[in-house]
Amino acid sequence: MLAIMKLKAREVLDSRGRPTVEVEVFSSSGEIGRAIVPSGASTGRHEALELRDPDSSWYGGLGVRRAVANVMDEIAPAVVGLDLEDQTALDAKLIALDGTPNKGRLGANAILGVSLAAAHAAANARGEELYVHLNRLWRQRLDPGESAEIMLPLPMVNMISGGLHAGANLDFQDFLIMPVGAPSYSKALEMTTAIYRAVGAVLREKDAEASLVGDEGGYGPKLSTNAQAVDIILEAILACGLEPGIDVAIALDVAASHLYNPETQTYALTAVGNDTLDSAGMVSMLEHWSKNYPIVSIEDGLAEDDWKGWEALTASLGSKVQLIGDDLFATQTARLQQGISGGVGNAILIKVNQVGTLSETLDAILLARRNGYRTIVSARSGETEDSTIADLAVATGAGQIKIGSVARSERLAKYNRLLRIEDALGPNAKFAGRGALAH
Ligand code: PGA
Ligand code: ZN
């Protein structure tokens, strides 16, 4: 049996220069697996808890030294000696050891670091690529006859950033493209970088501060309306000789939880105008956008607890547009099940640190898959060189991935990992393409 021999945790920095947890798991055969935990800015209320050190002056209270200490002092003694390849048992042990519903005692950052690093260590000890090992864990969960095919995901790529990621220059958080006409992952990436450069050129023509980029590498221009961001992206797509809607489609992440006031039950769109909308107003606005633009996907079109609004949005647009729950589902199977039962949304964003273990992440993907919900594996706005999510998307055949823009190395670490996987698979590399958007 391959066993966990030792854990080592430390504080390192993410792409915003904020502390985050890095964990190394040492296997009994001498191999080491390492993982670094990502961190969000537009975090939802229902996410597992990221433990920081608000009482300390270290990094202004953003330190993660308690989480690091929890790995060394509490988790290590409990998991050393466990079977490294039994991820389910390890994750169950971590959950039980924490003992809270939101992993608030030990910290989801401490727990996730151990969970992911163990998977890396197991893959390394077996001499396998991570996606091969993750695919084995994925297969173990499937019933006979369910497809366990590995597949390169269709990327959903940020072009223009707003909201909390770019100083509230625009109300919506992400204006993205999906290269739906690309025949392969590498071609999708090549098309995407051409459009990204073209968006920069269009912004410079309009004198709209194209040099500023948001947390995920998307441009953070000053524009006069939210819709102008889509117009600019469409102009860039055409400038590349590509056809909007056929070669390249548009996606939005409204991140509406951050526009919502639960007391008045209204949404404040005040970055470029001065609109206050109720749920029905938001739904009509999104219907209007979907009519006017080749939009194939809308994420968090309404707030995380606006279930009634979400029902109306899904009834109106759910048969035509992918409606992703990010803050709404928070990668939690209980919340996803509530959505499935209530006819809410038709897709789920998968963020490993929203739930805190690899096993629970796989459970969320599986529940979605079995109920016809599409899955989009996603990075956070605070990222690092860790590229685990690229392997996770491939291993589970998730179909789609959202990493941010094609700029900044914490984003490219994942895009490049996918290029390496595509290269390793050679002619066997299967690409999800436009099919990833189908039910
Ligand atoms: P976050 O943003 O990592 O800041 O939460 C990403 C997203 O909303 O998809
Ligand atoms: Zn989101």
CSV table of C-alpha atoms and ligand atoms in Angstrom, one decimal:
chain,number,residue,atom,x,y,z
A,1,MET,CA,0.0,0.0,0.0
A,2,LEU,CA,1.1,3.5,-0.8
A,3,ALA,CA,0.8,5.5,2.4
A,4,ILE,CA,0.9,9.2,3.4
A,5,MET,CA,4.2,9.6,5.2
A,6,LYS,CA,4.4,13.3,6.0
A,7,LEU,CA,2.7,16.6,5.3
A,8,LYS,CA,4.4,20.0,4.9
A,9,ALA,CA,2.4,23.3,4.6
A,10,ARG,CA,3.6,26.8,4.1
A,11,GLU,CA,2.3,30.3,3.3
A,12,VAL,CA,2.9,31.4,-0.3
A,13,LEU,CA,1.4,34.3,-2.3
A,14,ASP,CA,-1.3,34.3,-5.0
A,15,SER,CA,-1.6,36.5,-8.1
A,16,ARG,CA,-2.9,39.4,-6.1
A,17,GLY,CA,0.0,39.2,-3.7
A,18,ARG,CA,-2.1,37.7,-0.9
A,19,PRO,CA,-1.1,34.8,1.2
A,20,THR,CA,-2.5,31.4,0.4
A,21,VAL,CA,-1.8,27.8,1.5
A,22,GLU,CA,0.6,25.5,-0.2
A,23,VAL,CA,0.7,21.8,0.9
A,24,GLU,CA,3.1,19.0,0.1
A,25,VAL,CA,2.2,15.4,0.7
A,26,PHE,CA,5.1,12.9,1.0
A,27,SER,CA,4.3,9.3,-0.1
A,28,SER,CA,5.8,6.2,1.4
A,29,SER,CA,7.6,5.6,-1.9
A,30,GLY,CA,9.4,8.9,-1.7
A,31,GLU,CA,7.4,11.0,-4.1
A,32,ILE,CA,6.0,14.4,-3.2
A,33,GLY,CA,2.8,16.0,-4.4
A,34,ARG,CA,2.2,19.7,-4.1
A,35,ALA,CA,-0.9,21.9,-4.4
A,36,ILE,CA,-1.6,25.6,-3.9
A,37,VAL,CA,-5.0,26.7,-2.9
A,38,PRO,CA,-6.7,29.5,-5.0
A,39,SER,CA,-8.7,32.4,-3.5
A,40,GLY,CA,-11.8,34.4,-4.8
A,41,ALA,CA,-12.7,38.1,-4.5
A,42,SER,CA,-16.3,37.8,-5.4
A,43,THR,CA,-16.9,35.0,-2.9
A,44,GLY,CA,-20.4,33.7,-2.3
A,45,ARG,CA,-22.0,33.4,1.1
A,46,HIS,CA,-22.4,29.6,0.7
A,47,GLU,CA,-18.8,28.8,0.1
A,48,ALA,CA,-16.6,26.8,2.5
A,49,LEU,CA,-14.7,29.0,4.8
A,50,GLU,CA,-11.2,30.3,3.8
A,51,LEU,CA,-9.4,30.7,7.1
A,52,ARG,CA,-7.3,33.8,7.5
A,53,ASP,CA,-5.6,35.6,10.5
A,54,PRO,CA,-7.6,38.8,11.0
A,55,ASP,CA,-6.2,39.3,14.5
A,56,SER,CA,-2.7,39.5,13.2
A,57,SER,CA,-0.9,42.4,11.6
A,58,TRP,CA,1.0,40.0,9.3
A,59,TYR,CA,-0.2,40.8,5.8
A,60,GLY,CA,-2.7,43.1,7.3
A,61,GLY,CA,-4.7,40.2,8.7
A,62,LEU,CA,-4.8,38.3,5.4
A,63,GLY,CA,-2.2,35.7,6.6
A,64,VAL,CA,-3.0,32.0,6.5
A,65,ARG,CA,-0.6,30.9,9.3
A,66,ARG,CA,-3.4,29.4,11.3
A,67,ALA,CA,-4.5,27.3,8.3
A,68,VAL,CA,-0.8,26.2,7.8
A,69,ALA,CA,-0.6,25.3,11.5
A,70,ASN,CA,-3.8,23.3,11.3
A,71,VAL,CA,-2.3,21.2,8.5
A,72,MET,CA,0.9,20.5,10.5
A,73,ASP,CA,-0.6,20.2,14.0
A,74,GLU,CA,-4.1,18.7,13.5
A,75,ILE,CA,-4.4,17.2,10.0
A,76,ALA,CA,-0.9,15.6,9.8
A,77,PRO,CA,-1.2,13.4,12.9
A,78,ALA,CA,-4.7,12.3,11.7
A,79,VAL,CA,-3.8,11.3,8.1
A,80,VAL,CA,-0.2,10.0,8.3
A,81,GLY,CA,-0.4,6.3,7.6
A,82,LEU,CA,-3.6,6.5,5.5
A,83,ASP,CA,-3.8,4.9,2.1
A,84,LEU,CA,-2.7,7.6,-0.3
A,85,GLU,CA,-4.7,6.1,-3.2
A,86,ASP,CA,-8.0,6.1,-1.2
A,87,GLN,CA,-9.0,9.7,-1.8
A,88,THR,CA,-12.5,9.1,-0.7
A,89,ALA,CA,-11.4,7.8,2.8
A,90,LEU,CA,-8.8,10.6,3.1
A,91,ASP,CA,-11.4,13.3,2.3
A,92,ALA,CA,-14.0,11.8,4.6
A,93,LYS,CA,-11.4,11.9,7.4
A,94,LEU,CA,-10.6,15.5,6.7
A,95,ILE,CA,-14.3,16.4,6.8
A,96,ALA,CA,-14.9,14.5,10.0
A,97,LEU,CA,-11.8,16.0,11.6
A,98,ASP,CA,-13.0,19.5,10.9
A,99,GLY,CA,-16.5,18.7,12.1
A,100,THR,CA,-18.3,21.9,10.9
A,101,PRO,CA,-20.6,22.2,7.9
A,102,ASN,CA,-18.4,24.9,6.2
A,103,LYS,CA,-15.0,23.6,7.1
A,104,GLY,CA,-14.7,26.6,9.3
A,105,ARG,CA,-12.6,25.1,12.1
A,106,LEU,CA,-9.6,23.9,10.2
A,107,GLY,CA,-10.2,26.1,7.2
A,108,ALA,CA,-11.3,24.9,3.7
A,109,ASN,CA,-7.9,26.2,2.5
A,110,ALA,CA,-6.0,23.9,4.8
A,111,ILE,CA,-8.3,20.9,4.0
A,112,LEU,CA,-8.3,21.5,0.2
A,113,GLY,CA,-4.5,21.9,0.1
A,114,VAL,CA,-4.1,18.4,1.7
A,115,SER,CA,-6.8,16.9,-0.5
A,116,LEU,CA,-5.3,18.1,-3.8
A,117,ALA,CA,-1.7,17.5,-2.8
A,118,ALA,CA,-2.5,13.9,-1.9
A,119,ALA,CA,-3.9,13.4,-5.4
A,120,HIS,CA,-0.7,14.8,-6.9
A,121,ALA,CA,1.4,12.6,-4.6
A,122,ALA,CA,-0.6,9.5,-5.6
A,123,ALA,CA,-0.2,10.3,-9.3
A,124,ASN,CA,3.6,10.9,-8.9
A,125,ALA,CA,4.0,7.7,-6.9
A,126,ARG,CA,2.3,5.8,-9.7
A,127,GLY,CA,4.3,7.5,-12.3
A,128,GLU,CA,1.2,8.8,-13.9
A,129,GLU,CA,0.0,12.2,-15.2
A,130,LEU,CA,-2.4,13.8,-12.8
A,131,TYR,CA,-5.3,13.6,-15.2
A,132,VAL,CA,-4.8,9.9,-15.6
A,133,HIS,CA,-5.0,9.4,-11.8
A,134,LEU,CA,-8.0,11.8,-11.5
A,135,ASN,CA,-9.8,9.9,-14.3
A,136,ARG,CA,-9.3,6.7,-12.2
A,137,LEU,CA,-10.9,8.4,-9.2
A,138,TRP,CA,-13.7,9.7,-11.5
A,139,ARG,CA,-14.3,6.2,-12.9
A,140,GLN,CA,-14.6,4.7,-9.5
A,141,ARG,CA,-17.7,6.9,-8.9
A,142,LEU,CA,-19.5,6.0,-12.2
A,143,ASP,CA,-22.0,3.2,-12.8
A,144,PRO,CA,-21.3,0.7,-15.5
A,145,GLY,CA,-22.2,2.2,-18.9
A,146,GLU,CA,-21.6,5.8,-17.8
A,147,SER,CA,-18.9,7.5,-20.0
A,148,ALA,CA,-15.6,8.2,-18.3
A,149,GLU,CA,-14.0,9.6,-21.5
A,150,ILE,CA,-11.3,12.2,-21.0
A,151,MET,CA,-11.7,15.3,-23.1
A,152,LEU,CA,-10.1,18.7,-23.6
A,153,PRO,CA,-12.5,21.4,-22.5
A,154,LEU,CA,-14.0,24.3,-24.5
A,155,PRO,CA,-12.5,27.4,-22.9
A,156,MET,CA,-14.7,30.3,-21.7
A,157,VAL,CA,-12.3,33.2,-21.8
A,158,ASN,CA,-12.5,36.6,-20.2
A,159,MET,CA,-12.0,39.6,-22.6
A,160,ILE,CA,-13.3,42.5,-20.6
A,161,SER,CA,-13.5,42.7,-16.8
A,162,GLY,CA,-15.8,44.7,-14.5
A,163,GLY,CA,-17.3,44.5,-11.0
A,164,LEU,CA,-15.1,43.5,-8.1
A,165,HIS,CA,-12.3,42.4,-10.4
A,166,ALA,CA,-11.6,45.8,-12.1
A,167,GLY,CA,-12.5,48.5,-9.7
A,168,ALA,CA,-16.3,48.6,-10.6
A,169,ASN,CA,-15.7,50.2,-14.0
A,170,LEU,CA,-18.7,48.2,-15.3
A,171,ASP,CA,-21.5,46.4,-13.5
A,172,PHE,CA,-21.0,42.9,-14.9
A,173,GLN,CA,-17.9,41.0,-13.8
A,174,ASP,CA,-16.9,39.2,-17.0
A,175,PHE,CA,-17.5,39.6,-20.7
A,176,LEU,CA,-16.2,36.4,-22.2
A,177,ILE,CA,-15.9,34.6,-25.5
A,178,MET,CA,-16.3,30.9,-26.3
A,179,PRO,CA,-14.5,29.8,-29.5
A,180,VAL,CA,-17.3,27.4,-30.3
A,181,GLY,CA,-16.2,26.9,-34.0
A,182,ALA,CA,-12.7,25.7,-33.1
A,183,PRO,CA,-12.0,22.1,-34.1
A,184,SER,CA,-9.4,21.6,-31.4
A,185,TYR,CA,-8.2,23.0,-28.1
A,186,SER,CA,-5.0,24.5,-29.5
A,187,LYS,CA,-7.0,26.2,-32.3
A,188,ALA,CA,-9.5,27.5,-29.8
A,189,LEU,CA,-6.6,29.1,-27.9
A,190,GLU,CA,-5.0,30.6,-31.0
A,191,MET,CA,-8.4,32.1,-32.0
A,192,THR,CA,-8.8,33.5,-28.5
A,193,THR,CA,-5.4,35.2,-28.3
A,194,ALA,CA,-6.1,36.9,-31.7
A,195,ILE,CA,-9.4,38.2,-30.4
A,196,TYR,CA,-7.8,39.3,-27.1
A,197,ARG,CA,-5.3,41.4,-29.0
A,198,ALA,CA,-8.0,42.7,-31.3
A,199,VAL,CA,-10.1,43.8,-28.3
A,200,GLY,CA,-7.0,45.7,-27.1
A,201,ALA,CA,-6.7,47.4,-30.5
A,202,VAL,CA,-10.4,48.4,-30.6
A,203,LEU,CA,-10.1,49.8,-27.1
A,204,ARG,CA,-7.1,51.8,-28.0
A,205,GLU,CA,-8.9,53.3,-31.0
A,206,LYS,CA,-11.6,54.4,-28.6
A,207,ASP,CA,-9.1,55.7,-26.1
A,208,ALA,CA,-10.7,53.5,-23.5
A,209,GLU,CA,-7.6,52.7,-21.3
A,210,ALA,CA,-6.7,49.4,-22.9
A,211,SER,CA,-3.6,49.1,-20.9
A,212,LEU,CA,-5.4,48.4,-17.6
A,213,VAL,CA,-6.2,44.8,-17.0
A,214,GLY,CA,-8.4,43.3,-14.2
A,215,ASP,CA,-7.5,40.5,-11.7
A,216,GLU,CA,-8.0,37.8,-14.3
A,217,GLY,CA,-6.2,39.5,-17.2
A,218,GLY,CA,-9.2,40.9,-18.9
A,219,TYR,CA,-9.1,44.5,-20.1
A,220,GLY,CA,-10.6,46.9,-17.6
A,221,PRO,CA,-11.7,49.9,-19.8
A,222,LYS,CA,-13.8,52.9,-18.9
A,223,LEU,CA,-17.0,52.6,-21.1
A,224,SER,CA,-20.3,54.4,-21.1
A,225,THR,CA,-22.5,51.4,-21.0
A,226,ASN,CA,-22.2,47.7,-20.0
A,227,ALA,CA,-23.4,46.7,-23.5
A,228,GLN,CA,-20.6,48.6,-25.1
A,229,ALA,CA,-18.2,45.9,-23.8
A,230,VAL,CA,-20.1,43.3,-25.9
A,231,ASP,CA,-20.1,45.6,-28.9
A,232,ILE,CA,-16.3,46.0,-28.6
A,233,ILE,CA,-15.8,42.2,-28.4
A,234,LEU,CA,-18.0,41.7,-31.5
A,235,GLU,CA,-16.0,44.3,-33.4
A,236,ALA,CA,-12.8,42.5,-32.4
A,237,ILE,CA,-14.2,39.1,-33.5
A,238,LEU,CA,-15.2,40.6,-36.9
A,239,ALA,CA,-11.7,42.2,-37.2
A,240,CYS,CA,-10.2,38.7,-36.9
A,241,GLY,CA,-12.3,37.6,-39.9
A,242,LEU,CA,-14.4,35.4,-37.6
A,243,GLU,CA,-18.2,35.2,-37.4
A,244,PRO,CA,-19.9,36.0,-34.1
A,245,GLY,CA,-22.2,33.2,-33.1
A,246,ILE,CA,-20.8,30.7,-35.6
A,247,ASP,CA,-17.0,30.8,-34.8
A,248,VAL,CA,-17.1,32.6,-31.5
A,249,ALA,CA,-20.0,33.1,-29.1
A,250,ILE,CA,-20.4,35.5,-26.1
A,251,ALA,CA,-20.7,34.6,-22.5
A,252,LEU,CA,-21.4,36.8,-19.4
A,253,ASP,CA,-20.7,36.5,-15.7
A,254,VAL,CA,-23.0,39.0,-14.2
A,255,ALA,CA,-21.9,38.1,-10.6
A,256,ALA,CA,-25.3,39.5,-9.6
A,257,SER,CA,-24.9,38.6,-5.9
A,258,HIS,CA,-22.7,41.6,-5.7
A,259,LEU,CA,-25.3,43.9,-7.1
A,260,TYR,CA,-28.0,42.7,-4.9
A,261,ASN,CA,-29.5,44.4,-1.8
A,262,PRO,CA,-31.4,41.7,0.2
A,263,GLU,CA,-33.3,44.3,2.2
A,264,THR,CA,-34.8,46.0,-0.8
A,265,GLN,CA,-34.6,42.9,-2.9
A,266,THR,CA,-33.3,45.0,-5.7
A,267,TYR,CA,-30.2,45.0,-7.9
A,268,ALA,CA,-28.1,48.3,-8.2
A,269,LEU,CA,-26.4,48.8,-11.5
A,270,THR,CA,-24.5,52.0,-10.8
A,271,ALA,CA,-21.1,51.6,-12.3
A,272,VAL,CA,-21.9,53.3,-15.6
A,273,GLY,CA,-25.6,54.4,-15.1
A,274,ASN,CA,-28.0,54.6,-12.3
A,275,ASP,CA,-30.5,51.7,-12.5
A,276,THR,CA,-32.2,49.9,-9.8
A,277,LEU,CA,-33.9,46.7,-11.0
A,278,ASP,CA,-36.0,44.0,-9.2
A,279,SER,CA,-35.6,40.4,-10.2
A,280,ALA,CA,-38.2,40.7,-13.0
A,281,GLY,CA,-36.3,43.7,-14.3
A,282,MET,CA,-33.0,41.7,-14.3
A,283,VAL,CA,-34.7,38.9,-16.2
A,284,SER,CA,-36.1,41.2,-18.9
A,285,MET,CA,-32.7,42.9,-19.2
A,286,LEU,CA,-31.0,39.5,-19.7
A,287,GLU,CA,-33.7,38.4,-22.2
A,288,HIS,CA,-33.1,41.6,-24.1
A,289,TRP,CA,-29.3,41.0,-24.1
A,290,SER,CA,-29.8,37.4,-25.3
A,291,LYS,CA,-32.0,38.6,-28.2
A,292,ASN,CA,-29.6,41.3,-29.3
A,293,TYR,CA,-26.3,39.4,-28.9
A,294,PRO,CA,-25.0,35.9,-29.7
A,295,ILE,CA,-24.9,35.0,-26.0
A,296,VAL,CA,-24.7,31.3,-25.2
A,297,SER,CA,-24.0,31.4,-21.5
A,298,ILE,CA,-25.0,33.6,-18.5
A,299,GLU,CA,-23.4,33.0,-15.1
A,300,ASP,CA,-25.0,34.3,-11.9
A,301,GLY,CA,-27.6,36.3,-13.7
A,302,LEU,CA,-29.3,36.7,-10.4
A,303,ALA,CA,-28.2,36.7,-6.7
A,304,GLU,CA,-27.2,33.6,-4.7
A,305,ASP,CA,-30.4,33.4,-2.7
A,306,ASP,CA,-32.8,34.8,-5.3
A,307,TRP,CA,-34.3,31.4,-6.0
A,308,LYS,CA,-37.6,32.8,-7.3
A,309,GLY,CA,-35.8,35.1,-9.7
A,310,TRP,CA,-33.6,32.2,-10.9
A,311,GLU,CA,-36.7,30.1,-11.5
A,312,ALA,CA,-38.2,32.9,-13.7
A,313,LEU,CA,-34.9,33.3,-15.5
A,314,THR,CA,-34.6,29.6,-16.2
A,315,ALA,CA,-38.2,29.4,-17.4
A,316,SER,CA,-37.5,32.2,-19.8
A,317,LEU,CA,-34.0,31.5,-21.2
A,318,GLY,CA,-33.1,28.0,-20.0
A,319,SER,CA,-33.9,26.2,-23.2
A,320,LYS,CA,-31.7,28.6,-25.3
A,321,VAL,CA,-28.9,29.8,-23.0
A,322,GLN,CA,-26.6,28.1,-20.6
A,323,LEU,CA,-27.5,29.5,-17.2
A,324,ILE,CA,-24.6,28.8,-14.7
A,325,GLY,CA,-24.9,28.9,-11.0
A,326,ASP,CA,-21.6,30.0,-9.4
A,327,ASP,CA,-22.4,31.8,-6.1
A,328,LEU,CA,-25.9,30.1,-6.3
A,329,PHE,CA,-24.6,26.5,-6.1
A,330,ALA,CA,-21.1,27.1,-4.6
A,331,THR,CA,-20.0,23.6,-5.8
A,332,GLN,CA,-22.2,22.1,-3.0
A,333,THR,CA,-24.3,19.1,-3.9
A,334,ALA,CA,-27.1,20.1,-1.5
A,335,ARG,CA,-27.6,23.4,-3.2
A,336,LEU,CA,-27.3,21.9,-6.7
A,337,GLN,CA,-29.9,19.3,-5.7
A,338,GLN,CA,-32.2,22.2,-4.7
A,339,GLY,CA,-31.6,23.7,-8.1
A,340,ILE,CA,-32.3,20.5,-9.9
A,341,SER,CA,-35.5,19.9,-8.0
A,342,GLY,CA,-36.7,23.5,-8.5
A,343,GLY,CA,-35.8,23.8,-12.2
A,344,VAL,CA,-33.2,26.4,-11.5
A,345,GLY,CA,-30.3,26.9,-13.8
A,346,ASN,CA,-28.9,24.3,-16.2
A,347,ALA,CA,-25.2,24.4,-15.5
A,348,ILE,CA,-22.8,24.6,-12.5
A,349,LEU,CA,-19.5,26.4,-12.1
A,350,ILE,CA,-17.0,24.0,-10.3
A,351,LYS,CA,-14.5,25.7,-8.0
A,352,VAL,CA,-12.5,23.4,-5.8
A,353,ASN,CA,-12.1,25.8,-3.0
A,354,GLN,CA,-15.9,26.6,-2.8
A,355,VAL,CA,-16.3,23.1,-1.3
A,356,GLY,CA,-12.9,22.2,0.0
A,357,THR,CA,-12.1,18.6,-1.0
A,358,LEU,CA,-11.5,16.7,-4.3
A,359,SER,CA,-14.1,14.1,-3.5
A,360,GLU,CA,-16.9,16.6,-2.9
A,361,THR,CA,-15.9,18.4,-6.1
A,362,LEU,CA,-16.2,15.1,-8.1
A,363,ASP,CA,-19.6,14.5,-6.4
A,364,ALA,CA,-20.8,17.9,-7.6
A,365,ILE,CA,-19.7,17.2,-11.2
A,366,LEU,CA,-21.3,13.8,-11.1
A,367,LEU,CA,-24.7,15.0,-9.7
A,368,ALA,CA,-24.7,17.7,-12.4
A,369,ARG,CA,-23.8,15.2,-15.1
A,370,ARG,CA,-26.5,12.8,-14.1
A,371,ASN,CA,-29.1,15.5,-14.2
A,372,GLY,CA,-28.2,17.1,-17.6
A,373,TYR,CA,-26.5,20.1,-16.0
A,374,ARG,CA,-23.4,21.3,-17.8
A,375,THR,CA,-20.2,21.7,-15.9
A,376,ILE,CA,-17.6,24.4,-16.1
A,377,VAL,CA,-14.4,23.9,-14.1
A,378,SER,CA,-13.3,27.3,-12.9
A,379,ALA,CA,-10.3,29.1,-11.5
A,380,ARG,CA,-10.6,31.9,-9.0
A,381,SER,CA,-9.6,35.5,-9.3
A,382,GLY,CA,-6.7,34.9,-7.0
A,383,GLU,CA,-4.6,32.1,-8.6
A,384,THR,CA,-1.1,30.7,-8.7
A,385,GLU,CA,1.1,28.5,-10.9
A,386,ASP,CA,-0.9,25.5,-9.7
A,387,SER,CA,-2.7,23.9,-12.7
A,388,THR,CA,-4.7,21.1,-11.0
A,389,ILE,CA,-8.0,22.4,-12.5
A,390,ALA,CA,-6.7,21.8,-16.0
A,391,ASP,CA,-6.3,18.1,-15.2
A,392,LEU,CA,-9.6,18.0,-13.3
A,393,ALA,CA,-11.5,19.3,-16.3
A,394,VAL,CA,-9.8,16.8,-18.7
A,395,ALA,CA,-10.2,13.8,-16.3
A,396,THR,CA,-13.9,14.3,-15.7
A,397,GLY,CA,-14.7,15.3,-19.3
A,398,ALA,CA,-16.3,18.4,-17.8
A,399,GLY,CA,-16.7,19.9,-21.2
A,400,GLN,CA,-15.9,23.5,-20.3
A,401,ILE,CA,-13.2,25.5,-18.4
A,402,LYS,CA,-13.1,29.1,-17.2
A,403,ILE,CA,-9.6,30.3,-16.3
A,404,GLY,CA,-9.6,34.0,-17.0
A,405,SER,CA,-7.9,35.8,-19.8
A,406,VAL,CA,-5.0,34.7,-22.0
A,407,ALA,CA,-2.7,37.0,-20.1
A,408,ARG,CA,-0.8,36.7,-16.7
A,409,SER,CA,1.1,33.6,-16.0
A,410,GLU,CA,-1.3,32.2,-13.3
A,411,ARG,CA,-3.8,31.9,-16.1
A,412,LEU,CA,-1.4,30.6,-18.7
A,413,ALA,CA,-0.2,27.9,-16.3
A,414,LYS,CA,-3.6,26.3,-16.8
A,415,TYR,CA,-3.9,27.0,-20.6
A,416,ASN,CA,-0.4,25.7,-21.1
A,417,ARG,CA,-1.0,22.6,-19.1
A,418,LEU,CA,-4.0,21.9,-21.4
A,419,LEU,CA,-1.7,22.3,-24.4
A,420,ARG,CA,0.7,19.8,-22.9
A,421,ILE,CA,-2.1,17.3,-22.2
A,422,GLU,CA,-3.4,17.8,-25.8
A,423,ASP,CA,0.1,17.2,-27.1
A,424,ALA,CA,0.5,14.0,-24.9
A,425,LEU,CA,-2.8,12.6,-26.1
A,426,GLY,CA,-1.8,13.2,-29.7
A,427,PRO,CA,-4.3,12.0,-32.3
A,428,ASN,CA,-6.4,10.6,-29.4
A,429,ALA,CA,-7.1,14.1,-28.0
A,430,LYS,CA,-10.8,14.7,-28.0
A,431,PHE,CA,-12.0,18.3,-27.8
A,432,ALA,CA,-15.4,19.1,-26.3
A,433,GLY,CA,-16.0,22.1,-28.7
A,434,ARG,CA,-19.5,23.4,-29.3
A,435,GLY,CA,-21.0,20.1,-28.0
A,436,ALA,CA,-20.1,21.1,-24.5
A,437,LEU,CA,-22.9,23.6,-24.6
A,438,ALA,CA,-25.6,21.0,-25.5
A,439,HIS,CA,-27.7,19.4,-22.8
B,1,PGA,P1,-13.9,35.0,-7.9
B,1,PGA,O1,-14.5,35.2,-9.3
B,1,PGA,O2,-12.9,34.0,-7.9
B,1,PGA,O3,-13.5,36.4,-7.5
B,1,PGA,O4,-15.1,34.6,-7.0
B,1,PGA,C1,-14.6,34.2,-10.3
B,1,PGA,C2,-16.1,34.1,-10.8
B,1,PGA,O5,-17.0,34.8,-10.3
B,1,PGA,O6,-16.3,33.3,-11.6
B,2,ZN,ZN,-18.8,33.9,-11.2
